[in-house]
Amino acid sequence: MLQPTYPVQTPRLNLRPLASTDLTAFHAMYSHPEVVRHLTWEPQGRIDTRELLARKTRHSTLAEPGQTLSLAIVLVETGEVIGDVSLGWLRGEHDNGDVIIVLHPRHQGKGYGAEACAEILRLGFEGLRLHQIFGACDARDIASASLMEGLGMRHDPGLREREHLKPKWDRELVYSMLATEWRRR
């Protein structure tokens, strides 16, 4: 079980559970064409964004496999919500997880993604005692691939196709890190 004390703090960020009051910032991200360019859906309308936010606010702890913890990424300096990061506890016989991050384009390229993801990896490996954490991105999403490599995640060599809802098949890069690799960092 993972029950973080909130906010989870990093040098420049606070990570806290998403709330319905984050709708405006959340909509600004998920309706932005640059944000969804490598995701499986088109820019979100306000109603769709509200539904997505409601799904992401279900858990502030991880009690069992199959649950996902989604946290707002908040700038300490301004209090602005600039993205969200999620840790999923995957079902299966092994304790594996996955990480997903979305940042507003205005805040990309400043190291915030790496800072938030490193903290999520720490929570997964040290708090939940996961064995392995995965991350995936569209093969054309060079920034996300670089982020995962910069965190020390290893590229799993095979490119896999995934159904993309825009409608076509896209290639996906899969990265992972083992708990033993995390401890050696």
PDB file of C-alpha atoms in Angstrom:
ATOM      1  CA  MET A   1       0.000   0.000   0.000  1.00  0.00           C
ATOM      2  CA  LEU A   2       1.171   3.512  -0.787  1.00  0.00           C
ATOM      3  CA  GLN A   3      -0.157   6.423   1.297  1.00  0.00           C
ATOM      4  CA  PRO A   4       1.984   9.489   0.574  1.00  0.00           C
ATOM      5  CA  THR A   5       1.917  12.539   2.807  1.00  0.00           C
ATOM      6  CA  TYR A   6       0.786  15.459   0.667  1.00  0.00           C
ATOM      7  CA  PRO A   7       2.071  17.539  -0.843  1.00  0.00           C
ATOM      8  CA  VAL A   8       4.983  15.391  -1.986  1.00  0.00           C
ATOM      9  CA  GLN A   9       7.718  17.990  -2.356  1.00  0.00           C
ATOM     10  CA  THR A  10      10.644  18.274  -4.727  1.00  0.00           C
ATOM     11  CA  PRO A  11      12.947  21.294  -4.974  1.00  0.00           C
ATOM     12  CA  ARG A  12      10.641  23.163  -7.393  1.00  0.00           C
ATOM     13  CA  LEU A  13       7.395  21.202  -7.353  1.00  0.00           C
ATOM     14  CA  ASN A  14       4.594  20.021  -5.133  1.00  0.00           C
ATOM     15  CA  LEU A  15       2.795  16.843  -6.166  1.00  0.00           C
ATOM     16  CA  ARG A  16      -0.700  16.494  -4.749  1.00  0.00           C
ATOM     17  CA  PRO A  17      -3.912  14.665  -5.614  1.00  0.00           C
ATOM     18  CA  LEU A  18      -5.831  16.209  -8.482  1.00  0.00           C
ATOM     19  CA  ALA A  19      -9.031  17.991  -7.473  1.00  0.00           C
ATOM     20  CA  SER A  20     -12.136  19.238  -9.249  1.00  0.00           C
ATOM     21  CA  THR A  21     -10.786  22.770  -8.736  1.00  0.00           C
ATOM     22  CA  ASP A  22      -7.996  21.895 -11.208  1.00  0.00           C
ATOM     23  CA  LEU A  23     -10.465  21.747 -14.109  1.00  0.00           C
ATOM     24  CA  THR A  24      -9.391  25.022 -15.766  1.00  0.00           C
ATOM     25  CA  ALA A  25      -5.678  24.136 -15.746  1.00  0.00           C
ATOM     26  CA  PHE A  26      -6.435  20.531 -16.682  1.00  0.00           C
ATOM     27  CA  HIS A  27      -8.594  21.629 -19.609  1.00  0.00           C
ATOM     28  CA  ALA A  28      -5.890  24.053 -20.793  1.00  0.00           C
ATOM     29  CA  MET A  29      -3.515  21.079 -21.031  1.00  0.00           C
ATOM     30  CA  TYR A  30      -5.765  18.397 -22.458  1.00  0.00           C
ATOM     31  CA  SER A  31      -7.319  20.694 -25.060  1.00  0.00           C
ATOM     32  CA  HIS A  32      -3.908  21.862 -26.306  1.00  0.00           C
ATOM     33  CA  PRO A  33      -2.973  20.303 -29.687  1.00  0.00           C
ATOM     34  CA  GLU A  34       0.713  19.991 -28.707  1.00  0.00           C
ATOM     35  CA  VAL A  35      -0.201  18.014 -25.572  1.00  0.00           C
ATOM     36  CA  VAL A  36      -2.372  15.453 -27.344  1.00  0.00           C
ATOM     37  CA  ARG A  37      -0.217  15.198 -30.465  1.00  0.00           C
ATOM     38  CA  HIS A  38       1.363  11.955 -29.212  1.00  0.00           C
ATOM     39  CA  LEU A  39      -1.588  10.739 -27.141  1.00  0.00           C
ATOM     40  CA  THR A  40      -4.381   8.446 -28.293  1.00  0.00           C
ATOM     41  CA  TRP A  41      -7.086  11.108 -28.459  1.00  0.00           C
ATOM     42  CA  GLU A  42      -7.824  14.467 -29.986  1.00  0.00           C
ATOM     43  CA  PRO A  43      -7.945  17.731 -27.984  1.00  0.00           C
ATOM     44  CA  GLN A  44     -10.541  17.396 -25.235  1.00  0.00           C
ATOM     45  CA  GLY A  45     -13.665  19.509 -24.873  1.00  0.00           C
ATOM     46  CA  ARG A  46     -14.541  20.776 -21.403  1.00  0.00           C
ATOM     47  CA  ILE A  47     -17.059  17.975 -20.704  1.00  0.00           C
ATOM     48  CA  ASP A  48     -14.567  15.269 -21.735  1.00  0.00           C
ATOM     49  CA  THR A  49     -11.865  16.948 -19.661  1.00  0.00           C
ATOM     50  CA  ARG A  50     -14.170  17.021 -16.632  1.00  0.00           C
ATOM     51  CA  GLU A  51     -14.817  13.271 -17.037  1.00  0.00           C
ATOM     52  CA  LEU A  52     -11.087  12.544 -17.414  1.00  0.00           C
ATOM     53  CA  LEU A  53     -10.329  14.600 -14.315  1.00  0.00           C
ATOM     54  CA  ALA A  54     -13.041  12.754 -12.355  1.00  0.00           C
ATOM     55  CA  ARG A  55     -11.429   9.413 -13.283  1.00  0.00           C
ATOM     56  CA  LYS A  56      -7.991  10.683 -12.270  1.00  0.00           C
ATOM     57  CA  THR A  57      -9.198  11.889  -8.852  1.00  0.00           C
ATOM     58  CA  ARG A  58     -10.399   8.448  -7.710  1.00  0.00           C
ATOM     59  CA  HIS A  59      -7.307   7.475  -5.711  1.00  0.00           C
ATOM     60  CA  SER A  60      -5.015   9.438  -3.410  1.00  0.00           C
ATOM     61  CA  THR A  61      -3.473   6.161  -2.222  1.00  0.00           C
ATOM     62  CA  LEU A  62      -2.662   2.875  -3.909  1.00  0.00           C
ATOM     63  CA  ALA A  63      -4.213  -0.012  -1.983  1.00  0.00           C
ATOM     64  CA  GLU A  64      -4.237  -2.794  -4.584  1.00  0.00           C
ATOM     65  CA  PRO A  65      -3.069  -3.679  -8.084  1.00  0.00           C
ATOM     66  CA  GLY A  66      -5.148  -2.157 -10.852  1.00  0.00           C
ATOM     67  CA  GLN A  67      -5.293   1.284  -9.221  1.00  0.00           C
ATOM     68  CA  THR A  68      -3.624   4.446 -10.510  1.00  0.00           C
ATOM     69  CA  LEU A  69      -2.448   7.395  -8.446  1.00  0.00           C
ATOM     70  CA  SER A  70      -2.654  10.650 -10.444  1.00  0.00           C
ATOM     71  CA  LEU A  71      -1.085  13.771  -8.988  1.00  0.00           C
ATOM     72  CA  ALA A  72      -1.155  17.414 -10.001  1.00  0.00           C
ATOM     73  CA  ILE A  73       2.258  18.919 -10.705  1.00  0.00           C
ATOM     74  CA  VAL A  74       2.272  22.328  -9.031  1.00  0.00           C
ATOM     75  CA  LEU A  75       5.011  24.958  -9.225  1.00  0.00           C
ATOM     76  CA  VAL A  76       6.125  25.822  -5.679  1.00  0.00           C
ATOM     77  CA  GLU A  77       6.983  29.380  -6.718  1.00  0.00           C
ATOM     78  CA  THR A  78       3.574  30.298  -8.171  1.00  0.00           C
ATOM     79  CA  GLY A  79       1.101  27.576  -7.140  1.00  0.00           C
ATOM     80  CA  GLU A  80       0.267  26.995 -10.821  1.00  0.00           C
ATOM     81  CA  VAL A  81      -0.811  23.514 -11.935  1.00  0.00           C
ATOM     82  CA  ILE A  82       1.478  22.732 -14.881  1.00  0.00           C
ATOM     83  CA  GLY A  83       0.752  19.054 -15.474  1.00  0.00           C
ATOM     84  CA  ASP A  84      -0.106  15.703 -14.000  1.00  0.00           C
ATOM     85  CA  VAL A  85       1.894  12.567 -13.330  1.00  0.00           C
ATOM     86  CA  SER A  86       0.510   9.099 -12.653  1.00  0.00           C
ATOM     87  CA  LEU A  87       1.793   5.903 -11.088  1.00  0.00           C
ATOM     88  CA  GLY A  88      -0.184   2.823 -12.034  1.00  0.00           C
ATOM     89  CA  TRP A  89       0.081  -0.403 -10.013  1.00  0.00           C
ATOM     90  CA  LEU A  90      -0.270  -3.068 -12.671  1.00  0.00           C
ATOM     91  CA  ARG A  91      -2.208  -6.289 -12.176  1.00  0.00           C
ATOM     92  CA  GLY A  92      -0.267  -9.532 -12.457  1.00  0.00           C
ATOM     93  CA  GLU A  93       1.935 -11.871 -10.527  1.00  0.00           C
ATOM     94  CA  HIS A  94       4.841  -9.414 -10.339  1.00  0.00           C
ATOM     95  CA  ASP A  95       4.810  -6.047  -8.622  1.00  0.00           C
ATOM     96  CA  ASN A  96       5.126  -3.804 -11.652  1.00  0.00           C
ATOM     97  CA  GLY A  97       3.970  -0.275 -12.295  1.00  0.00           C
ATOM     98  CA  ASP A  98       3.847   2.336 -14.995  1.00  0.00           C
ATOM     99  CA  VAL A  99       4.436   6.059 -15.106  1.00  0.00           C
ATOM    100  CA  ILE A 100       2.650   8.611 -17.280  1.00  0.00           C
ATOM    101  CA  ILE A 101       3.287  12.354 -17.369  1.00  0.00           C
ATOM    102  CA  VAL A 102       1.585  15.234 -19.150  1.00  0.00           C
ATOM    103  CA  LEU A 103       2.983  18.786 -19.011  1.00  0.00           C
ATOM    104  CA  HIS A 104       1.595  21.969 -20.499  1.00  0.00           C
ATOM    105  CA  PRO A 105       3.875  22.955 -23.428  1.00  0.00           C
ATOM    106  CA  ARG A 106       4.699  26.276 -21.763  1.00  0.00           C
ATOM    107  CA  HIS A 107       6.508  24.321 -19.028  1.00  0.00           C
ATOM    108  CA  GLN A 108       8.219  21.644 -21.100  1.00  0.00           C
ATOM    109  CA  GLY A 109      11.986  21.616 -21.506  1.00  0.00           C
ATOM    110  CA  LYS A 110      12.672  23.058 -18.043  1.00  0.00           C
ATOM    111  CA  GLY A 111      13.350  19.823 -16.160  1.00  0.00           C
ATOM    112  CA  TYR A 112       9.964  19.741 -14.409  1.00  0.00           C
ATOM    113  CA  GLY A 113       9.024  16.453 -16.079  1.00  0.00           C
ATOM    114  CA  ALA A 114      12.225  14.760 -14.929  1.00  0.00           C
ATOM    115  CA  GLU A 115      11.769  16.132 -11.408  1.00  0.00           C
ATOM    116  CA  ALA A 116       8.173  14.890 -11.152  1.00  0.00           C
ATOM    117  CA  CYS A 117       8.904  11.492 -12.727  1.00  0.00           C
ATOM    118  CA  ALA A 118      11.941  10.898 -10.509  1.00  0.00           C
ATOM    119  CA  GLU A 119       9.722  11.446  -7.475  1.00  0.00           C
ATOM    120  CA  ILE A 120       7.071   9.084  -8.855  1.00  0.00           C
ATOM    121  CA  LEU A 121       9.760   6.442  -9.436  1.00  0.00           C
ATOM    122  CA  ARG A 122      10.901   6.931  -5.838  1.00  0.00           C
ATOM    123  CA  LEU A 123       7.337   6.481  -4.561  1.00  0.00           C
ATOM    124  CA  GLY A 124       6.921   3.356  -6.675  1.00  0.00           C
ATOM    125  CA  PHE A 125      10.194   1.710  -5.738  1.00  0.00           C
ATOM    126  CA  GLU A 126      10.658   2.874  -2.148  1.00  0.00           C
ATOM    127  CA  GLY A 127       7.050   3.368  -1.062  1.00  0.00           C
ATOM    128  CA  LEU A 128       5.183   0.627  -2.913  1.00  0.00           C
ATOM    129  CA  ARG A 129       8.213  -1.680  -3.308  1.00  0.00           C
ATOM    130  CA  LEU A 130       7.533  -2.292  -6.991  1.00  0.00           C
ATOM    131  CA  HIS A 131       9.877  -4.623  -8.861  1.00  0.00           C
ATOM    132  CA  GLN A 132       9.769  -2.764 -12.196  1.00  0.00           C
ATOM    133  CA  ILE A 133       8.253   0.437 -13.561  1.00  0.00           C
ATOM    134  CA  PHE A 134       7.476   0.943 -17.241  1.00  0.00           C
ATOM    135  CA  GLY A 135       6.990   4.030 -19.356  1.00  0.00           C
ATOM    136  CA  ALA A 136       5.926   4.210 -22.984  1.00  0.00           C
ATOM    137  CA  CYS A 137       5.725   6.873 -25.642  1.00  0.00           C
ATOM    138  CA  ASP A 138       4.971   7.320 -29.303  1.00  0.00           C
ATOM    139  CA  ALA A 139       8.134   6.596 -31.297  1.00  0.00           C
ATOM    140  CA  ARG A 140       8.022  10.154 -32.691  1.00  0.00           C
ATOM    141  CA  ASP A 141       7.917  11.711 -29.198  1.00  0.00           C
ATOM    142  CA  ILE A 142      11.622  12.411 -28.845  1.00  0.00           C
ATOM    143  CA  ALA A 143      11.186  14.564 -25.722  1.00  0.00           C
ATOM    144  CA  SER A 144       9.442  11.781 -23.771  1.00  0.00           C
ATOM    145  CA  ALA A 145      11.995   9.199 -24.901  1.00  0.00           C
ATOM    146  CA  SER A 146      14.814  11.527 -23.787  1.00  0.00           C
ATOM    147  CA  LEU A 147      13.079  12.100 -20.454  1.00  0.00           C
ATOM    148  CA  MET A 148      12.877   8.370 -19.719  1.00  0.00           C
ATOM    149  CA  GLU A 149      16.467   7.787 -20.813  1.00  0.00           C
ATOM    150  CA  GLY A 150      17.599  10.702 -18.642  1.00  0.00           C
ATOM    151  CA  LEU A 151      15.906   9.092 -15.645  1.00  0.00           C
ATOM    152  CA  GLY A 152      17.962   5.949 -16.240  1.00  0.00           C
ATOM    153  CA  MET A 153      15.127   3.898 -17.692  1.00  0.00           C
ATOM    154  CA  ARG A 154      16.252   1.362 -20.280  1.00  0.00           C
ATOM    155  CA  HIS A 155      14.759   1.141 -23.729  1.00  0.00           C
ATOM    156  CA  ASP A 156      13.212  -2.282 -24.280  1.00  0.00           C
ATOM    157  CA  PRO A 157      14.490  -3.071 -27.766  1.00  0.00           C
ATOM    158  CA  GLY A 158      11.336  -4.026 -29.625  1.00  0.00           C
ATOM    159  CA  LEU A 159       9.111  -1.395 -31.124  1.00  0.00           C
ATOM    160  CA  ARG A 160       5.521  -2.409 -30.708  1.00  0.00           C
ATOM    161  CA  GLU A 161       2.520  -1.197 -32.617  1.00  0.00           C
ATOM    162  CA  ARG A 162      -0.385   0.197 -30.709  1.00  0.00           C
ATOM    163  CA  GLU A 163      -3.775   1.201 -31.911  1.00  0.00           C
ATOM    164  CA  HIS A 164      -3.972   4.937 -32.200  1.00  0.00           C
ATOM    165  CA  LEU A 165      -7.402   6.468 -32.216  1.00  0.00           C
ATOM    166  CA  LYS A 166      -6.628   9.090 -34.854  1.00  0.00           C
ATOM    167  CA  PRO A 167      -7.108   6.384 -36.765  1.00  0.00           C
ATOM    168  CA  LYS A 168      -3.957   4.470 -37.573  1.00  0.00           C
ATOM    169  CA  TRP A 169      -1.375   2.215 -35.980  1.00  0.00           C
ATOM    170  CA  ASP A 170       1.611   3.897 -34.378  1.00  0.00           C
ATOM    171  CA  ARG A 171       4.926   2.622 -33.134  1.00  0.00           C
ATOM    172  CA  GLU A 172       5.521   2.748 -29.413  1.00  0.00           C
ATOM    173  CA  LEU A 173       8.786   2.867 -27.483  1.00  0.00           C
ATOM    174  CA  VAL A 174       8.756   1.061 -24.155  1.00  0.00           C
ATOM    175  CA  TYR A 175      11.174   1.871 -21.330  1.00  0.00           C
ATOM    176  CA  SER A 176      11.599   0.281 -17.930  1.00  0.00           C
ATOM    177  CA  MET A 177      13.605   0.433 -14.750  1.00  0.00           C
ATOM    178  CA  LEU A 178      14.111  -2.329 -12.192  1.00  0.00           C
ATOM    179  CA  ALA A 179      14.173  -1.687  -8.452  1.00  0.00           C
ATOM    180  CA  THR A 180      17.806  -2.852  -8.397  1.00  0.00           C
ATOM    181  CA  GLU A 181      18.668  -0.215 -11.017  1.00  0.00           C
ATOM    182  CA  TRP A 182      16.857   2.445  -8.974  1.00  0.00           C
ATOM    183  CA  ARG A 183      18.869   1.563  -5.867  1.00  0.00           C
ATOM    184  CA  ARG A 184      22.165   1.793  -7.816  1.00  0.00           C
ATOM    185  CA  ARG A 185      21.456   5.331  -9.067  1.00  0.00           C
TER     186      ARG A 185
END
